[in-house]
Coordinates of C-alpha atoms and ligand atoms in Angstrom, one line a residue:
M1 CA -20.7 -2.2 2.1
V2 CA -18.7 -5.4 1.3
Q3 CA -16.8 -4.9 -2.0
T4 CA -15.1 -7.7 -3.8
L5 CA -12.1 -6.5 -5.9
T6 CA -10.3 -8.5 -8.6
V7 CA -7.0 -7.1 -9.9
L8 CA -4.7 -8.1 -12.7
G9 CA -1.1 -7.6 -11.8
L10 CA 1.9 -7.3 -14.2
E11 CA 5.6 -7.6 -13.2
S12 CA 8.7 -7.1 -15.5
S13 CA 11.2 -5.1 -13.4
C14 CA 14.1 -7.7 -13.6
D15 CA 14.3 -11.1 -15.3
D16 CA 10.9 -12.5 -14.6
T17 CA 7.9 -11.7 -16.8
A18 CA 4.8 -12.3 -14.7
A19 CA 1.1 -11.8 -14.6
A20 CA -1.4 -12.7 -11.9
V21 CA -5.0 -12.3 -10.7
V22 CA -5.8 -11.6 -7.1
R23 CA -9.2 -11.2 -5.5
Q24 CA -10.2 -9.9 -2.1
T25 CA -13.6 -9.5 -0.5
D26 CA -13.5 -6.4 1.7
G27 CA -12.4 -7.4 5.2
G28 CA -11.5 -10.9 4.1
R29 CA -8.2 -12.6 3.1
A30 CA -7.0 -12.1 -0.4
E31 CA -6.8 -15.1 -2.7
V32 CA -4.3 -15.7 -5.6
L33 CA -6.5 -16.9 -8.4
S34 CA -3.6 -17.3 -10.8
S35 CA 0.1 -16.5 -10.9
I36 CA 2.2 -17.0 -14.0
V37 CA 6.0 -16.4 -14.1
H38 CA 8.2 -16.8 -17.1
G39 CA 11.9 -16.7 -16.0
Q40 CA 14.7 -15.6 -18.4
T41 CA 17.6 -17.4 -16.8
E42 CA 18.6 -19.2 -19.9
L43 CA 18.6 -16.0 -22.0
H44 CA 21.2 -14.4 -19.7
S45 CA 23.2 -17.4 -18.6
A46 CA 26.0 -16.9 -21.1
F47 CA 26.6 -13.4 -19.9
G48 CA 27.1 -14.0 -16.2
G49 CA 24.3 -11.5 -15.2
V50 CA 21.1 -10.0 -16.4
V51 CA 21.5 -8.0 -19.7
P52 CA 19.0 -5.1 -19.5
E53 CA 18.3 -4.9 -23.3
I54 CA 17.7 -8.7 -23.6
A55 CA 15.5 -8.6 -20.6
A56 CA 13.4 -5.7 -21.9
R57 CA 12.9 -7.3 -25.3
A58 CA 11.9 -10.6 -23.7
H59 CA 9.4 -8.9 -21.4
A60 CA 7.8 -7.0 -24.4
E61 CA 7.5 -10.3 -26.3
K62 CA 6.1 -12.4 -23.4
L63 CA 3.8 -10.0 -21.5
D64 CA 0.7 -10.4 -23.5
T65 CA 1.0 -14.2 -23.5
C66 CA 1.5 -14.0 -19.7
V67 CA -1.6 -11.9 -19.2
M68 CA -3.7 -14.3 -21.3
Q69 CA -2.4 -17.3 -19.3
A70 CA -3.1 -15.6 -16.0
L71 CA -6.7 -14.8 -17.0
E72 CA -7.2 -18.3 -18.4
A73 CA -5.8 -19.9 -15.3
A74 CA -8.1 -17.8 -13.1
G75 CA -11.1 -18.6 -15.4
L76 CA -11.8 -14.9 -15.9
I77 CA -11.7 -12.3 -18.7
L78 CA -10.5 -8.7 -18.6
A79 CA -14.0 -7.5 -18.1
D80 CA -14.1 -9.3 -14.8
M81 CA -11.2 -7.1 -13.5
D82 CA -11.7 -4.0 -11.3
A83 CA -8.2 -2.6 -12.0
I84 CA -4.9 -3.3 -13.6
A85 CA -1.8 -3.0 -11.4
V86 CA 1.7 -2.8 -12.8
T87 CA 5.2 -2.5 -11.4
A88 CA 6.2 1.1 -12.2
G89 CA 9.7 0.8 -10.6
P90 CA 12.2 0.4 -9.2
G91 CA 14.1 -1.9 -11.6
L92 CA 15.7 -2.2 -15.0
I93 CA 14.1 0.7 -16.8
G94 CA 13.5 -1.1 -20.2
G95 CA 11.7 -3.9 -18.5
V96 CA 9.6 -1.6 -16.3
M97 CA 8.7 0.4 -19.3
S98 CA 7.5 -2.8 -21.2
G99 CA 5.2 -3.6 -18.3
V100 CA 3.9 -0.1 -17.9
M101 CA 3.2 0.2 -21.7
C102 CA 1.4 -3.1 -21.7
A103 CA -0.7 -2.1 -18.7
K104 CA -1.5 1.3 -20.2
G105 CA -2.6 -0.4 -23.4
L106 CA -4.9 -2.7 -21.5
S107 CA -6.3 0.2 -19.4
A108 CA -6.9 2.4 -22.5
A109 CA -8.6 -0.4 -24.3
T110 CA -10.9 -1.5 -21.5
G111 CA -11.4 1.7 -19.5
L112 CA -10.1 -0.2 -16.3
P113 CA -8.3 2.0 -13.8
L114 CA -4.5 1.8 -13.8
I115 CA -2.5 1.5 -10.6
G116 CA 1.3 1.9 -10.5
V117 CA 3.0 -0.3 -7.9
N118 CA 6.4 0.0 -6.2
H119 CA 8.0 -3.4 -6.7
L120 CA 9.5 -3.3 -3.2
A121 CA 6.0 -2.5 -1.7
G122 CA 4.9 -5.7 -3.5
H123 CA 7.5 -7.8 -1.6
A124 CA 6.8 -5.9 1.6
L125 CA 3.0 -6.4 1.5
T126 CA 3.2 -10.1 0.6
P127 CA 2.9 -11.3 4.3
R128 CA -0.5 -9.6 4.3
L129 CA -1.6 -11.5 1.2
T130 CA -0.2 -14.9 2.5
D131 CA -0.7 -14.6 6.3
G132 CA -3.2 -11.8 6.7
I133 CA -0.7 -9.9 9.0
S134 CA -1.9 -6.6 10.2
F135 CA 0.1 -3.3 10.3
P136 CA 2.6 -2.6 11.7
Y137 CA 5.3 -5.3 11.2
L138 CA 9.0 -5.5 10.6
M139 CA 10.1 -6.7 7.2
L140 CA 13.5 -8.0 5.9
L141 CA 13.8 -8.1 2.1
V142 CA 16.7 -10.3 1.2
S143 CA 17.3 -11.3 -2.4
G144 CA 19.7 -11.0 -5.3
G145 CA 18.5 -7.4 -5.8
H146 CA 17.4 -6.2 -2.4
C147 CA 18.5 -6.2 1.2
Q148 CA 16.7 -3.9 3.6
Y149 CA 14.9 -3.7 6.9
L150 CA 11.5 -1.9 6.7
I151 CA 8.7 -1.1 9.1
A152 CA 5.5 -1.5 7.2
H153 CA 2.9 1.0 8.7
G154 CA 0.4 1.0 5.9
P155 CA 0.1 0.1 2.1
E156 CA 2.2 3.1 1.2
Q157 CA 3.9 4.0 4.5
F158 CA 7.3 2.4 5.2
T159 CA 10.2 3.4 7.4
R160 CA 13.6 2.1 6.2
L161 CA 15.8 1.1 9.2
G162 CA 18.8 0.1 7.1
G163 CA 20.0 -1.9 4.2
T164 CA 23.0 -2.9 2.2
I165 CA 25.4 -0.2 1.1
D166 CA 26.8 -2.4 -1.8
D167 CA 25.9 -5.9 -2.9
A168 CA 22.7 -7.8 -1.9
P169 CA 23.3 -11.2 -0.2
G170 CA 21.9 -13.2 -3.1
E171 CA 24.4 -11.3 -5.3
A172 CA 27.2 -12.3 -3.0
F173 CA 26.1 -16.0 -3.1
D174 CA 26.0 -15.8 -6.9
K175 CA 29.4 -14.2 -7.2
T176 CA 30.9 -16.8 -4.8
A177 CA 29.5 -19.6 -6.9
R178 CA 31.0 -18.1 -10.0
L179 CA 34.4 -17.7 -8.2
L180 CA 34.3 -21.4 -7.2
G181 CA 33.1 -22.7 -10.6
L182 CA 29.7 -23.7 -9.2
P183 CA 26.5 -23.4 -11.2
Q184 CA 24.0 -20.4 -11.1
P185 CA 22.0 -19.4 -9.3
G186 CA 24.7 -19.5 -6.6
G187 CA 22.5 -19.5 -3.5
P188 CA 21.2 -23.0 -3.6
T189 CA 24.5 -24.5 -4.9
V190 CA 26.7 -22.7 -2.3
E191 CA 24.2 -23.8 0.4
V192 CA 24.5 -27.5 -0.6
E193 CA 28.4 -27.3 -0.7
A194 CA 28.4 -25.5 2.7
R195 CA 26.6 -28.5 4.3
S196 CA 29.8 -30.6 4.1
G197 CA 32.1 -27.8 4.9
D198 CA 33.8 -26.5 8.1
P199 CA 32.7 -22.9 8.7
K200 CA 35.6 -22.3 11.0
R201 CA 38.5 -23.2 8.7
F202 CA 38.5 -19.8 6.9
R203 CA 37.9 -16.6 8.8
F204 CA 35.6 -14.3 6.7
P205 CA 35.0 -10.7 7.8
R206 CA 31.7 -9.7 9.5
P207 CA 31.2 -6.3 7.7
L208 CA 29.8 -3.3 9.6
L209 CA 29.2 -5.3 12.8
D210 CA 31.5 -2.9 14.6
R211 CA 29.3 0.1 13.6
P212 CA 25.9 0.9 15.1
G213 CA 22.8 0.6 13.1
C214 CA 21.3 -1.8 10.6
D215 CA 23.2 -1.1 7.4
L216 CA 24.9 -4.1 5.8
S217 CA 27.8 -4.7 3.4
F218 CA 28.5 -7.8 1.5
S219 CA 30.9 -6.9 -1.3
G220 CA 34.0 -7.5 0.9
L221 CA 33.1 -11.2 1.3
K222 CA 33.7 -12.1 -2.3
T223 CA 37.0 -10.2 -2.3
A224 CA 38.0 -12.2 0.8
L225 CA 36.9 -15.4 -0.8
M226 CA 38.8 -14.7 -4.0
R227 CA 42.0 -14.1 -1.9
M228 CA 41.6 -17.3 0.0
R229 CA 40.9 -19.2 -3.2
D230 CA 43.9 -17.8 -4.9
Q231 CA 46.1 -18.6 -1.9
I232 CA 45.1 -22.2 -1.9
V233 CA 45.6 -22.5 -5.7
A234 CA 49.0 -20.9 -5.3
E235 CA 50.0 -23.3 -2.5
K236 CA 48.5 -26.5 -3.8
G237 CA 47.9 -26.0 -7.5
G238 CA 44.1 -26.2 -7.2
L239 CA 41.0 -26.6 -5.0
T240 CA 39.9 -29.9 -3.5
R241 CA 36.2 -30.7 -3.0
Q242 CA 36.8 -30.1 0.8
D243 CA 38.5 -26.7 0.2
R244 CA 35.5 -25.7 -1.9
A245 CA 33.0 -26.9 0.8
D246 CA 35.0 -25.2 3.6
L247 CA 35.1 -21.9 1.6
C248 CA 31.3 -22.1 1.0
A249 CA 30.6 -22.9 4.7
G250 CA 32.8 -20.0 6.0
F251 CA 31.2 -17.6 3.5
Q252 CA 27.7 -18.6 4.4
Q253 CA 28.4 -18.4 8.1
A254 CA 29.6 -14.8 7.7
I255 CA 26.3 -13.9 6.0
V256 CA 24.3 -15.8 8.7
D257 CA 26.1 -14.1 11.6
T258 CA 25.8 -10.7 10.0
L259 CA 22.1 -11.0 9.1
A260 CA 21.3 -12.4 12.6
E261 CA 23.0 -9.5 14.4
K262 CA 21.5 -6.8 12.2
T263 CA 18.1 -8.4 12.5
R264 CA 18.5 -8.3 16.3
R265 CA 19.2 -4.6 16.1
A266 CA 16.3 -3.9 13.7
M267 CA 14.0 -5.8 16.0
D268 CA 15.1 -3.8 19.0
L269 CA 14.4 -0.5 17.1
Y270 CA 11.1 -1.8 15.9
L271 CA 9.9 -3.2 19.2
K272 CA 10.8 0.1 21.0
E273 CA 8.0 1.8 18.9
N274 CA 5.7 -1.2 18.4
P275 CA 5.9 -3.5 21.5
S276 CA 2.4 -5.0 21.0
N277 CA 2.9 -6.3 17.4
A278 CA 6.1 -8.4 17.6
V279 CA 6.2 -9.8 14.1
I280 CA 9.0 -10.0 11.5
A281 CA 8.4 -11.2 8.0
V282 CA 11.1 -12.2 5.5
A283 CA 10.8 -12.2 1.7
G284 CA 13.2 -12.7 -1.2
G285 CA 15.0 -15.6 -2.7
V286 CA 17.7 -15.7 0.0
A287 CA 15.0 -16.5 2.6
A288 CA 15.0 -20.0 1.1
N289 CA 18.4 -20.6 2.7
S290 CA 17.8 -22.9 5.7
A291 CA 20.9 -21.7 7.7
I292 CA 19.8 -18.1 7.3
R293 CA 16.2 -18.9 8.1
S294 CA 16.9 -20.9 11.2
A295 CA 19.3 -18.1 12.5
L296 CA 16.5 -15.6 12.0
E297 CA 14.0 -17.8 13.7
T298 CA 16.4 -18.1 16.7
V299 CA 16.6 -14.3 16.9
C300 CA 12.8 -14.1 16.8
A301 CA 12.5 -16.6 19.6
E302 CA 15.0 -14.6 21.7
K303 CA 12.9 -11.5 21.2
G304 CA 9.5 -13.2 21.6
A305 CA 8.5 -12.2 18.1
R306 CA 6.6 -14.2 15.5
F307 CA 8.5 -15.2 12.4
T308 CA 6.8 -15.5 9.1
A309 CA 8.0 -16.1 5.5
P310 CA 5.7 -16.4 2.5
P311 CA 5.9 -19.6 0.4
L312 CA 8.9 -19.4 -1.9
A313 CA 6.9 -18.8 -5.1
L314 CA 5.6 -15.6 -3.5
C315 CA 8.9 -14.7 -1.9
T316 CA 10.7 -14.4 -5.2
D317 CA 9.6 -12.0 -8.0
N318 CA 6.0 -12.6 -9.1
A319 CA 2.9 -10.6 -10.1
A320 CA 0.5 -11.8 -7.4
M321 CA 2.4 -9.4 -5.0
I322 CA 1.9 -6.6 -7.5
A323 CA -1.8 -7.3 -8.0
Y324 CA -2.2 -7.4 -4.2
A325 CA -0.2 -4.2 -3.6
G326 CA -2.3 -2.6 -6.3
L327 CA -5.5 -3.9 -4.7
E328 CA -4.5 -2.3 -1.4
R329 CA -3.7 1.1 -3.2
F330 CA -7.0 0.9 -5.1
R331 CA -9.0 0.2 -2.0
A332 CA -7.4 3.3 -0.4
G333 CA -8.6 5.4 -3.4
A334 CA -5.4 5.6 -5.4
R335 CA -5.6 5.8 -9.3
D336 CA -3.0 6.5 -11.9
G337 CA -3.4 8.1 -15.3
L338 CA -2.0 7.2 -18.6
D339 CA 0.8 9.6 -17.7
L340 CA 2.2 7.0 -15.2
T341 CA 6.0 6.9 -15.6
A342 CA 8.5 4.0 -15.2
R343 CA 11.0 4.8 -12.5
P344 CA 14.5 3.2 -12.3
R345 CA 14.8 4.2 -8.7
W346 CA 12.0 4.6 -6.2
P347 CA 12.8 4.3 -2.5
L348 CA 9.9 3.1 -0.4
D349 CA 10.9 5.5 2.4
Q350 CA 11.4 8.9 0.8
N351 CA 13.0 10.2 4.0
S352 CA 15.6 7.5 4.1
P353 CA 16.5 6.6 0.5
A354 CA 18.7 3.5 -0.1
M355 CA 22.4 3.9 -0.7
L356 CA 23.4 4.1 -4.3
G357 CA 24.7 0.9 -5.8
S358 CA 22.7 -1.6 -3.8
G359 CA 21.6 -4.7 -5.7
K360 CA 23.0 -6.4 -8.8
K361 CA 20.0 -6.5 -11.0
G362 CA 20.1 -2.8 -12.0
A363 CA 19.2 0.1 -9.9
K364 CA 16.7 -1.4 -7.5
A365 CA 16.1 1.2 -4.8
Ligands
KG4_1 O1 14.0 -12.9 -5.0 P1 14.8 -13.5 -6.1 O2 14.2 -14.7 -6.9 O3 15.2 -12.5 -7.2 C1 15.7 -11.2 -7.0 O4 16.9 -11.2 -6.7 O5 15.0 -10.3 -7.2 O6 16.2 -14.0 -5.4 C2 17.2 -14.6 -6.2 C3 18.4 -14.7 -5.4 C4 19.6 -15.2 -6.1 O7 20.7 -14.4 -5.9 C5 19.9 -16.6 -5.5 O8 21.2 -17.0 -5.5 C6 19.4 -16.4 -4.1 O9 18.2 -15.5 -4.2 N1 19.0 -17.6 -3.5 C7 19.6 -18.1 -2.4 C8 19.0 -19.4 -2.1 N2 18.1 -19.7 -3.1 C9 18.1 -18.5 -3.9 N3 20.6 -17.6 -1.6 C10 21.0 -18.4 -0.6 N4 20.6 -19.6 -0.3 C11 19.6 -20.2 -1.0 N5 19.1 -21.4 -0.7
ZN2 ZN1 12.2 -8.4 -6.2

């Protein structure tokens, strides 16, 4: 029997308060009926990073408005929903709790089923929402809070091939921008500077390339950059525009080369097991970087694989991905009770948990 499901999703695990409505007719493509995101950048800008207590309070204050806006934009009411999906982790615990409490309240008041969603599963399943990709596929999550290679086998079955052992790449871009006095978020500003720079003038390390496997490390890049910057300042009394552009270009090229090589390795591992479904999907804010994107596309072409990246609004944190991941769980029969707990850490692959310390925006996974 064809069953149309409509799910309300809530997201509040970091610094975006979001609500969305997603609908799917069984066997058909899912549709985003609405997706509302209220960012908190200005609340945290004076502190140089996300302040968990400020984030949690802002989520608690904004979530109900967000839900109302998402329903209104979809032209629906709560009674039209089949379930309520909410990010139950991993993330900054105060924010995750705000979302879970809000979803529990809505579920208790309406009798609608509650579905807890892993935030990373939301990102990892987005290519199914946007491109209708079938399992299995290889996934690279690359943002300010995450960096990992995953094989998606099913809505709740993931194998983690590797990931960062310290900073996420977006975090490295943000720190680099801070060290060079460029505005936040650092990714886009460093990318623009890098365009007029010489990537060969400064030699940045390519961390972990000398070791087998798909793990990555980015924290050494900012230390290298800081040393180079300090040396120029000591020699010349300050940085010229060209110095800054060359530093950005060298730094970005190190990230490009590292991600390209590790993606090549992840693809080889994936293709060995799944030769007939040669697909890699990329999600996360860093996927917006055109140098990184084109390097990944080149690797895909080398391997004869299809490359796909969701539109940026669904690549970065949003609630449509949570509603969609909840919808997949719901269709598979999953239900959570009012005892659903918020989890600061929640690795997607229980057999291969992420290294401690990965990601800036709190304990991601
Ligand atoms: O996925 P996202 O919105 O949030 C999380 O981190 O969860 O990603 C934001 C990150 C920031 O660190 C930002 O600097 C980075 O993505 N970013 C970029 C670019 N645009 C955004 N990094 C490199 N190049 C870009 N063009
Ligand atoms: Zn995220």
